[in-house]
Amino acid sequence: MVKKKTSQVQKYKSMVMRHKVKSVLIAFLVFMLGLWAYSSYLDWRNVQDMERLLSAMQELKKDVEAETGEKLAIEADCGSVGKFAESYSCAVYVINMAQTKKIEWTRYVEAQTFTKYRCEVLSGGRSEYKNALACYQKIRNTNKQKAESIFYQYDSSPGLPR
Protein backbone atom coordinates (compact mmCIF):
# COMPACT_ATOMS: atom_id res chain seq x y z
CA MET A 1 0.00 0.00 0.00
CA VAL A 2 2.85 2.34 0.79
CA LYS A 3 4.47 1.56 -2.57
CA LYS A 4 1.22 2.26 -4.33
CA LYS A 5 0.90 5.69 -2.70
CA THR A 6 4.53 6.52 -3.42
CA SER A 7 4.17 5.71 -7.11
CA GLN A 8 0.94 7.74 -7.30
CA VAL A 9 2.63 10.71 -5.63
CA GLN A 10 5.56 10.48 -8.05
CA LYS A 11 3.20 10.30 -11.04
CA TYR A 12 1.34 13.31 -9.71
CA LYS A 13 4.59 15.25 -9.16
CA SER A 14 5.85 14.47 -12.67
CA MET A 15 2.48 15.49 -14.14
CA VAL A 16 2.58 18.79 -12.23
CA MET A 17 6.16 19.38 -13.36
CA ARG A 18 5.26 18.77 -17.03
CA HIS A 19 2.33 21.14 -16.69
CA LYS A 20 4.60 23.84 -15.21
CA VAL A 21 7.17 23.40 -17.96
CA LYS A 22 4.49 23.55 -20.66
CA SER A 23 2.97 26.66 -19.09
CA VAL A 24 6.33 28.43 -18.92
CA LEU A 25 7.17 27.47 -22.52
CA ILE A 26 3.80 28.67 -23.79
CA ALA A 27 4.14 31.95 -21.87
CA PHE A 28 7.65 32.43 -23.27
CA LEU A 29 6.50 31.74 -26.84
CA VAL A 30 3.55 34.13 -26.50
CA PHE A 31 5.90 36.81 -25.12
CA MET A 32 8.39 36.36 -27.99
CA LEU A 33 5.59 36.39 -30.55
CA GLY A 34 4.28 39.61 -28.99
CA LEU A 35 7.71 41.24 -29.21
CA TRP A 36 8.04 40.27 -32.86
CA ALA A 37 4.51 41.49 -33.68
CA TYR A 38 5.05 44.83 -31.90
CA SER A 39 8.37 45.40 -33.69
CA SER A 40 6.73 44.60 -37.03
CA TYR A 41 3.90 47.01 -36.22
CA LEU A 42 6.38 49.80 -35.40
CA ASP A 43 8.18 49.18 -38.71
CA TRP A 44 4.88 49.29 -40.61
CA ARG A 45 3.80 52.48 -38.82
CA ASN A 46 7.15 54.13 -39.53
CA VAL A 47 6.76 53.44 -43.26
CA GLN A 48 3.19 54.78 -43.17
CA ASP A 49 4.43 57.97 -41.47
CA MET A 50 7.07 58.42 -44.18
CA GLU A 51 4.50 58.02 -46.93
CA ARG A 52 2.08 60.41 -45.20
CA LEU A 53 4.82 63.02 -44.77
CA LEU A 54 5.75 62.84 -48.44
CA SER A 55 2.14 63.01 -49.61
CA ALA A 56 1.48 65.96 -47.26
CA MET A 57 4.50 67.76 -48.72
CA GLN A 58 3.34 67.05 -52.29
CA GLU A 59 -0.13 68.36 -51.49
CA LEU A 60 1.32 71.43 -49.76
CA LYS A 61 3.55 72.12 -52.77
CA LYS A 62 0.60 71.88 -55.15
CA ASP A 63 -1.62 74.14 -52.99
CA VAL A 64 1.04 76.82 -52.45
CA GLU A 65 2.01 76.84 -56.13
CA ALA A 66 -1.64 77.25 -57.13
CA GLU A 67 -2.21 80.10 -54.70
CA THR A 68 1.04 82.05 -54.98
CA GLY A 69 2.24 81.20 -58.48
CA GLU A 70 5.72 80.47 -57.11
CA LYS A 71 7.78 77.54 -58.41
CA LEU A 72 8.41 75.12 -55.54
CA ALA A 73 10.48 71.97 -55.33
CA ILE A 74 10.64 69.07 -52.90
CA GLU A 75 14.03 67.78 -51.76
CA ALA A 76 14.87 65.02 -49.31
CA ASP A 77 18.07 64.06 -47.55
CA CYS A 78 18.38 60.83 -45.60
CA GLY A 79 21.26 59.78 -43.45
CA SER A 80 22.85 59.66 -40.05
CA VAL A 81 25.31 61.97 -38.37
CA GLY A 82 28.65 60.66 -37.23
CA LYS A 83 30.73 57.58 -37.85
CA PHE A 84 29.04 55.37 -35.24
CA ALA A 85 25.61 56.99 -35.28
CA GLU A 86 22.70 54.82 -34.20
CA SER A 87 19.85 57.01 -35.41
CA TYR A 88 18.85 57.50 -39.03
CA SER A 89 16.52 60.23 -40.22
CA CYS A 90 15.22 61.93 -43.33
CA ALA A 91 14.64 65.63 -43.86
CA VAL A 92 12.09 66.70 -46.46
CA TYR A 93 12.19 70.28 -47.74
CA VAL A 94 9.71 72.33 -49.74
CA ILE A 95 11.89 74.98 -51.36
CA ASN A 96 10.84 78.20 -53.05
CA MET A 97 12.89 78.09 -56.25
CA ALA A 98 12.08 81.58 -57.53
CA GLN A 99 12.54 83.35 -54.18
CA THR A 100 10.45 86.28 -55.46
CA LYS A 101 7.82 86.15 -52.72
CA LYS A 102 8.11 85.34 -49.05
CA ILE A 103 5.74 82.47 -48.33
CA GLU A 104 3.86 82.38 -45.03
CA TRP A 105 4.23 78.63 -44.40
CA THR A 106 2.23 78.73 -41.17
CA ARG A 107 -0.77 79.83 -43.20
CA TYR A 108 -0.67 76.65 -45.27
CA VAL A 109 0.47 74.07 -42.74
CA GLU A 110 -1.68 73.01 -39.81
CA ALA A 111 -0.18 73.33 -36.34
CA GLN A 112 -0.48 69.59 -35.66
CA THR A 113 1.54 68.85 -38.81
CA PHE A 114 4.33 71.09 -37.52
CA THR A 115 4.56 69.13 -34.27
CA LYS A 116 3.89 65.64 -35.66
CA TYR A 117 6.59 65.82 -38.33
CA ARG A 118 8.89 68.22 -36.47
CA CYS A 119 8.64 70.93 -39.12
CA GLU A 120 10.29 74.32 -39.10
CA VAL A 121 10.52 77.30 -41.41
CA LEU A 122 14.10 77.90 -42.49
CA SER A 123 15.19 81.49 -42.84
CA GLY A 124 18.99 81.46 -42.90
CA GLY A 125 21.78 79.42 -44.36
CA ARG A 126 22.30 78.77 -48.05
CA SER A 127 20.26 80.95 -50.36
CA GLU A 128 18.12 78.14 -51.79
CA TYR A 129 16.99 77.17 -48.29
CA LYS A 130 15.88 80.66 -47.28
CA ASN A 131 12.13 80.71 -46.80
CA ALA A 132 11.87 76.93 -47.07
CA LEU A 133 9.88 74.47 -45.00
CA ALA A 134 11.75 71.51 -43.51
CA CYS A 135 10.20 68.47 -41.84
CA TYR A 136 12.14 65.67 -40.18
CA GLN A 137 11.25 62.01 -39.81
CA LYS A 138 13.18 59.55 -37.62
CA ILE A 139 13.65 56.25 -39.39
CA ARG A 140 13.87 52.89 -37.63
CA ASN A 141 17.07 51.01 -38.43
CA THR A 142 15.11 48.20 -40.06
CA ASN A 143 13.48 50.67 -42.49
CA LYS A 144 16.57 52.36 -43.95
CA GLN A 145 16.17 50.83 -47.39
CA LYS A 146 12.43 51.51 -47.47
CA ALA A 147 13.09 55.14 -46.52
CA GLU A 148 15.66 55.49 -49.28
CA SER A 149 13.26 53.99 -51.81
CA ILE A 150 10.40 56.26 -50.70
CA PHE A 151 12.46 59.46 -50.74
CA TYR A 152 14.83 58.43 -53.57
CA GLN A 153 13.26 60.57 -56.31
CA TYR A 154 13.60 63.67 -54.13
CA ASP A 155 17.04 62.92 -52.70
CA SER A 156 19.74 65.34 -53.83
CA SER A 157 22.61 63.80 -51.87
CA PRO A 158 25.90 63.58 -53.76
CA GLY A 159 26.98 60.11 -54.75
CA LEU A 160 23.54 58.67 -55.34
CA PRO A 161 23.07 56.95 -58.68
CA ARG A 162 20.64 58.92 -60.83
PDB file of C-alpha atoms in Angstrom:
ATOM      1  CA  MET A   1       0.000   0.000   0.000  1.00  0.00           C
ATOM      2  CA  VAL A   2       2.847   2.342   0.793  1.00  0.00           C
ATOM      3  CA  LYS A   3       4.472   1.563  -2.565  1.00  0.00           C
ATOM      4  CA  LYS A   4       1.218   2.259  -4.334  1.00  0.00           C
ATOM      5  CA  LYS A   5       0.896   5.692  -2.700  1.00  0.00           C
ATOM      6  CA  THR A   6       4.529   6.523  -3.418  1.00  0.00           C
ATOM      7  CA  SER A   7       4.170   5.713  -7.106  1.00  0.00           C
ATOM      8  CA  GLN A   8       0.943   7.741  -7.303  1.00  0.00           C
ATOM      9  CA  VAL A   9       2.632  10.712  -5.633  1.00  0.00           C
ATOM     10  CA  GLN A  10       5.558  10.478  -8.049  1.00  0.00           C
ATOM     11  CA  LYS A  11       3.202  10.303 -11.036  1.00  0.00           C
ATOM     12  CA  TYR A  12       1.338  13.314  -9.708  1.00  0.00           C
ATOM     13  CA  LYS A  13       4.593  15.253  -9.163  1.00  0.00           C
ATOM     14  CA  SER A  14       5.848  14.474 -12.674  1.00  0.00           C
ATOM     15  CA  MET A  15       2.479  15.493 -14.141  1.00  0.00           C
ATOM     16  CA  VAL A  16       2.578  18.793 -12.231  1.00  0.00           C
ATOM     17  CA  MET A  17       6.161  19.383 -13.360  1.00  0.00           C
ATOM     18  CA  ARG A  18       5.256  18.767 -17.028  1.00  0.00           C
ATOM     19  CA  HIS A  19       2.329  21.142 -16.686  1.00  0.00           C
ATOM     20  CA  LYS A  20       4.596  23.844 -15.208  1.00  0.00           C
ATOM     21  CA  VAL A  21       7.173  23.399 -17.963  1.00  0.00           C
ATOM     22  CA  LYS A  22       4.494  23.547 -20.659  1.00  0.00           C
ATOM     23  CA  SER A  23       2.971  26.664 -19.086  1.00  0.00           C
ATOM     24  CA  VAL A  24       6.331  28.433 -18.917  1.00  0.00           C
ATOM     25  CA  LEU A  25       7.169  27.473 -22.521  1.00  0.00           C
ATOM     26  CA  ILE A  26       3.802  28.673 -23.791  1.00  0.00           C
ATOM     27  CA  ALA A  27       4.135  31.946 -21.870  1.00  0.00           C
ATOM     28  CA  PHE A  28       7.645  32.433 -23.266  1.00  0.00           C
ATOM     29  CA  LEU A  29       6.495  31.739 -26.840  1.00  0.00           C
ATOM     30  CA  VAL A  30       3.549  34.133 -26.498  1.00  0.00           C
ATOM     31  CA  PHE A  31       5.899  36.808 -25.121  1.00  0.00           C
ATOM     32  CA  MET A  32       8.388  36.362 -27.987  1.00  0.00           C
ATOM     33  CA  LEU A  33       5.589  36.395 -30.554  1.00  0.00           C
ATOM     34  CA  GLY A  34       4.277  39.606 -28.993  1.00  0.00           C
ATOM     35  CA  LEU A  35       7.707  41.240 -29.212  1.00  0.00           C
ATOM     36  CA  TRP A  36       8.036  40.275 -32.862  1.00  0.00           C
ATOM     37  CA  ALA A  37       4.514  41.492 -33.679  1.00  0.00           C
ATOM     38  CA  TYR A  38       5.054  44.827 -31.904  1.00  0.00           C
ATOM     39  CA  SER A  39       8.367  45.395 -33.685  1.00  0.00           C
ATOM     40  CA  SER A  40       6.730  44.601 -37.031  1.00  0.00           C
ATOM     41  CA  TYR A  41       3.901  47.007 -36.218  1.00  0.00           C
ATOM     42  CA  LEU A  42       6.384  49.795 -35.401  1.00  0.00           C
ATOM     43  CA  ASP A  43       8.181  49.182 -38.713  1.00  0.00           C
ATOM     44  CA  TRP A  44       4.884  49.293 -40.611  1.00  0.00           C
ATOM     45  CA  ARG A  45       3.796  52.478 -38.819  1.00  0.00           C
ATOM     46  CA  ASN A  46       7.155  54.127 -39.531  1.00  0.00           C
ATOM     47  CA  VAL A  47       6.756  53.435 -43.262  1.00  0.00           C
ATOM     48  CA  GLN A  48       3.193  54.776 -43.167  1.00  0.00           C
ATOM     49  CA  ASP A  49       4.434  57.967 -41.465  1.00  0.00           C
ATOM     50  CA  MET A  50       7.074  58.421 -44.179  1.00  0.00           C
ATOM     51  CA  GLU A  51       4.501  58.020 -46.930  1.00  0.00           C
ATOM     52  CA  ARG A  52       2.078  60.408 -45.196  1.00  0.00           C
ATOM     53  CA  LEU A  53       4.817  63.018 -44.770  1.00  0.00           C
ATOM     54  CA  LEU A  54       5.751  62.837 -48.435  1.00  0.00           C
ATOM     55  CA  SER A  55       2.135  63.013 -49.615  1.00  0.00           C
ATOM     56  CA  ALA A  56       1.483  65.956 -47.263  1.00  0.00           C
ATOM     57  CA  MET A  57       4.500  67.757 -48.723  1.00  0.00           C
ATOM     58  CA  GLN A  58       3.342  67.052 -52.291  1.00  0.00           C
ATOM     59  CA  GLU A  59      -0.127  68.361 -51.492  1.00  0.00           C
ATOM     60  CA  LEU A  60       1.320  71.427 -49.762  1.00  0.00           C
ATOM     61  CA  LYS A  61       3.550  72.125 -52.773  1.00  0.00           C
ATOM     62  CA  LYS A  62       0.597  71.878 -55.148  1.00  0.00           C
ATOM     63  CA  ASP A  63      -1.618  74.144 -52.993  1.00  0.00           C
ATOM     64  CA  VAL A  64       1.036  76.821 -52.449  1.00  0.00           C
ATOM     65  CA  GLU A  65       2.008  76.842 -56.135  1.00  0.00           C
ATOM     66  CA  ALA A  66      -1.638  77.251 -57.132  1.00  0.00           C
ATOM     67  CA  GLU A  67      -2.213  80.103 -54.702  1.00  0.00           C
ATOM     68  CA  THR A  68       1.044  82.052 -54.981  1.00  0.00           C
ATOM     69  CA  GLY A  69       2.244  81.203 -58.481  1.00  0.00           C
ATOM     70  CA  GLU A  70       5.718  80.466 -57.109  1.00  0.00           C
ATOM     71  CA  LYS A  71       7.779  77.541 -58.411  1.00  0.00           C
ATOM     72  CA  LEU A  72       8.405  75.121 -55.537  1.00  0.00           C
ATOM     73  CA  ALA A  73      10.483  71.966 -55.328  1.00  0.00           C
ATOM     74  CA  ILE A  74      10.645  69.069 -52.898  1.00  0.00           C
ATOM     75  CA  GLU A  75      14.026  67.778 -51.758  1.00  0.00           C
ATOM     76  CA  ALA A  76      14.875  65.023 -49.314  1.00  0.00           C
ATOM     77  CA  ASP A  77      18.072  64.059 -47.553  1.00  0.00           C
ATOM     78  CA  CYS A  78      18.376  60.831 -45.605  1.00  0.00           C
ATOM     79  CA  GLY A  79      21.264  59.783 -43.449  1.00  0.00           C
ATOM     80  CA  SER A  80      22.851  59.662 -40.045  1.00  0.00           C
ATOM     81  CA  VAL A  81      25.312  61.966 -38.371  1.00  0.00           C
ATOM     82  CA  GLY A  82      28.651  60.656 -37.234  1.00  0.00           C
ATOM     83  CA  LYS A  83      30.726  57.577 -37.846  1.00  0.00           C
ATOM     84  CA  PHE A  84      29.044  55.371 -35.242  1.00  0.00           C
ATOM     85  CA  ALA A  85      25.608  56.985 -35.278  1.00  0.00           C
ATOM     86  CA  GLU A  86      22.698  54.817 -34.199  1.00  0.00           C
ATOM     87  CA  SER A  87      19.847  57.010 -35.414  1.00  0.00           C
ATOM     88  CA  TYR A  88      18.849  57.497 -39.026  1.00  0.00           C
ATOM     89  CA  SER A  89      16.523  60.233 -40.221  1.00  0.00           C
ATOM     90  CA  CYS A  90      15.216  61.934 -43.328  1.00  0.00           C
ATOM     91  CA  ALA A  91      14.641  65.628 -43.864  1.00  0.00           C
ATOM     92  CA  VAL A  92      12.089  66.701 -46.459  1.00  0.00           C
ATOM     93  CA  TYR A  93      12.186  70.278 -47.742  1.00  0.00           C
ATOM     94  CA  VAL A  94       9.712  72.330 -49.737  1.00  0.00           C
ATOM     95  CA  ILE A  95      11.889  74.983 -51.358  1.00  0.00           C
ATOM     96  CA  ASN A  96      10.837  78.202 -53.049  1.00  0.00           C
ATOM     97  CA  MET A  97      12.888  78.087 -56.252  1.00  0.00           C
ATOM     98  CA  ALA A  98      12.077  81.584 -57.529  1.00  0.00           C
ATOM     99  CA  GLN A  99      12.545  83.354 -54.178  1.00  0.00           C
ATOM    100  CA  THR A 100      10.451  86.284 -55.459  1.00  0.00           C
ATOM    101  CA  LYS A 101       7.815  86.153 -52.723  1.00  0.00           C
ATOM    102  CA  LYS A 102       8.111  85.341 -49.048  1.00  0.00           C
ATOM    103  CA  ILE A 103       5.744  82.468 -48.332  1.00  0.00           C
ATOM    104  CA  GLU A 104       3.858  82.376 -45.032  1.00  0.00           C
ATOM    105  CA  TRP A 105       4.226  78.634 -44.404  1.00  0.00           C
ATOM    106  CA  THR A 106       2.229  78.728 -41.174  1.00  0.00           C
ATOM    107  CA  ARG A 107      -0.770  79.833 -43.204  1.00  0.00           C
ATOM    108  CA  TYR A 108      -0.673  76.648 -45.275  1.00  0.00           C
ATOM    109  CA  VAL A 109       0.467  74.074 -42.743  1.00  0.00           C
ATOM    110  CA  GLU A 110      -1.685  73.006 -39.807  1.00  0.00           C
ATOM    111  CA  ALA A 111      -0.180  73.326 -36.339  1.00  0.00           C
ATOM    112  CA  GLN A 112      -0.476  69.592 -35.665  1.00  0.00           C
ATOM    113  CA  THR A 113       1.545  68.850 -38.813  1.00  0.00           C
ATOM    114  CA  PHE A 114       4.326  71.092 -37.516  1.00  0.00           C
ATOM    115  CA  THR A 115       4.563  69.131 -34.274  1.00  0.00           C
ATOM    116  CA  LYS A 116       3.893  65.638 -35.660  1.00  0.00           C
ATOM    117  CA  TYR A 117       6.593  65.819 -38.327  1.00  0.00           C
ATOM    118  CA  ARG A 118       8.893  68.220 -36.472  1.00  0.00           C
ATOM    119  CA  CYS A 119       8.643  70.927 -39.123  1.00  0.00           C
ATOM    120  CA  GLU A 120      10.288  74.317 -39.105  1.00  0.00           C
ATOM    121  CA  VAL A 121      10.515  77.300 -41.407  1.00  0.00           C
ATOM    122  CA  LEU A 122      14.096  77.904 -42.488  1.00  0.00           C
ATOM    123  CA  SER A 123      15.187  81.492 -42.842  1.00  0.00           C
ATOM    124  CA  GLY A 124      18.985  81.462 -42.902  1.00  0.00           C
ATOM    125  CA  GLY A 125      21.777  79.418 -44.363  1.00  0.00           C
ATOM    126  CA  ARG A 126      22.298  78.773 -48.049  1.00  0.00           C
ATOM    127  CA  SER A 127      20.260  80.950 -50.364  1.00  0.00           C
ATOM    128  CA  GLU A 128      18.116  78.137 -51.787  1.00  0.00           C
ATOM    129  CA  TYR A 129      16.993  77.170 -48.289  1.00  0.00           C
ATOM    130  CA  LYS A 130      15.880  80.658 -47.276  1.00  0.00           C
ATOM    131  CA  ASN A 131      12.134  80.713 -46.798  1.00  0.00           C
ATOM    132  CA  ALA A 132      11.868  76.928 -47.075  1.00  0.00           C
ATOM    133  CA  LEU A 133       9.880  74.466 -45.005  1.00  0.00           C
ATOM    134  CA  ALA A 134      11.751  71.512 -43.514  1.00  0.00           C
ATOM    135  CA  CYS A 135      10.197  68.466 -41.845  1.00  0.00           C
ATOM    136  CA  TYR A 136      12.135  65.672 -40.183  1.00  0.00           C
ATOM    137  CA  GLN A 137      11.253  62.007 -39.807  1.00  0.00           C
ATOM    138  CA  LYS A 138      13.177  59.554 -37.623  1.00  0.00           C
ATOM    139  CA  ILE A 139      13.655  56.247 -39.386  1.00  0.00           C
ATOM    140  CA  ARG A 140      13.869  52.895 -37.628  1.00  0.00           C
ATOM    141  CA  ASN A 141      17.070  51.011 -38.430  1.00  0.00           C
ATOM    142  CA  THR A 142      15.112  48.203 -40.063  1.00  0.00           C
ATOM    143  CA  ASN A 143      13.482  50.666 -42.487  1.00  0.00           C
ATOM    144  CA  LYS A 144      16.567  52.361 -43.953  1.00  0.00           C
ATOM    145  CA  GLN A 145      16.166  50.825 -47.393  1.00  0.00           C
ATOM    146  CA  LYS A 146      12.434  51.509 -47.474  1.00  0.00           C
ATOM    147  CA  ALA A 147      13.092  55.140 -46.524  1.00  0.00           C
ATOM    148  CA  GLU A 148      15.657  55.490 -49.276  1.00  0.00           C
ATOM    149  CA  SER A 149      13.257  53.989 -51.814  1.00  0.00           C
ATOM    150  CA  ILE A 150      10.400  56.264 -50.700  1.00  0.00           C
ATOM    151  CA  PHE A 151      12.457  59.465 -50.740  1.00  0.00           C
ATOM    152  CA  TYR A 152      14.830  58.434 -53.569  1.00  0.00           C
ATOM    153  CA  GLN A 153      13.262  60.565 -56.306  1.00  0.00           C
ATOM    154  CA  TYR A 154      13.599  63.674 -54.130  1.00  0.00           C
ATOM    155  CA  ASP A 155      17.042  62.923 -52.698  1.00  0.00           C
ATOM    156  CA  SER A 156      19.737  65.342 -53.834  1.00  0.00           C
ATOM    157  CA  SER A 157      22.613  63.803 -51.871  1.00  0.00           C
ATOM    158  CA  PRO A 158      25.896  63.580 -53.761  1.00  0.00           C
ATOM    159  CA  GLY A 159      26.975  60.112 -54.754  1.00  0.00           C
ATOM    160  CA  LEU A 160      23.535  58.673 -55.345  1.00  0.00           C
ATOM    161  CA  PRO A 161      23.071  56.951 -58.683  1.00  0.00           C
ATOM    162  CA  ARG A 162      20.636  58.922 -60.830  1.00  0.00           C
TER     163      ARG A 162
END
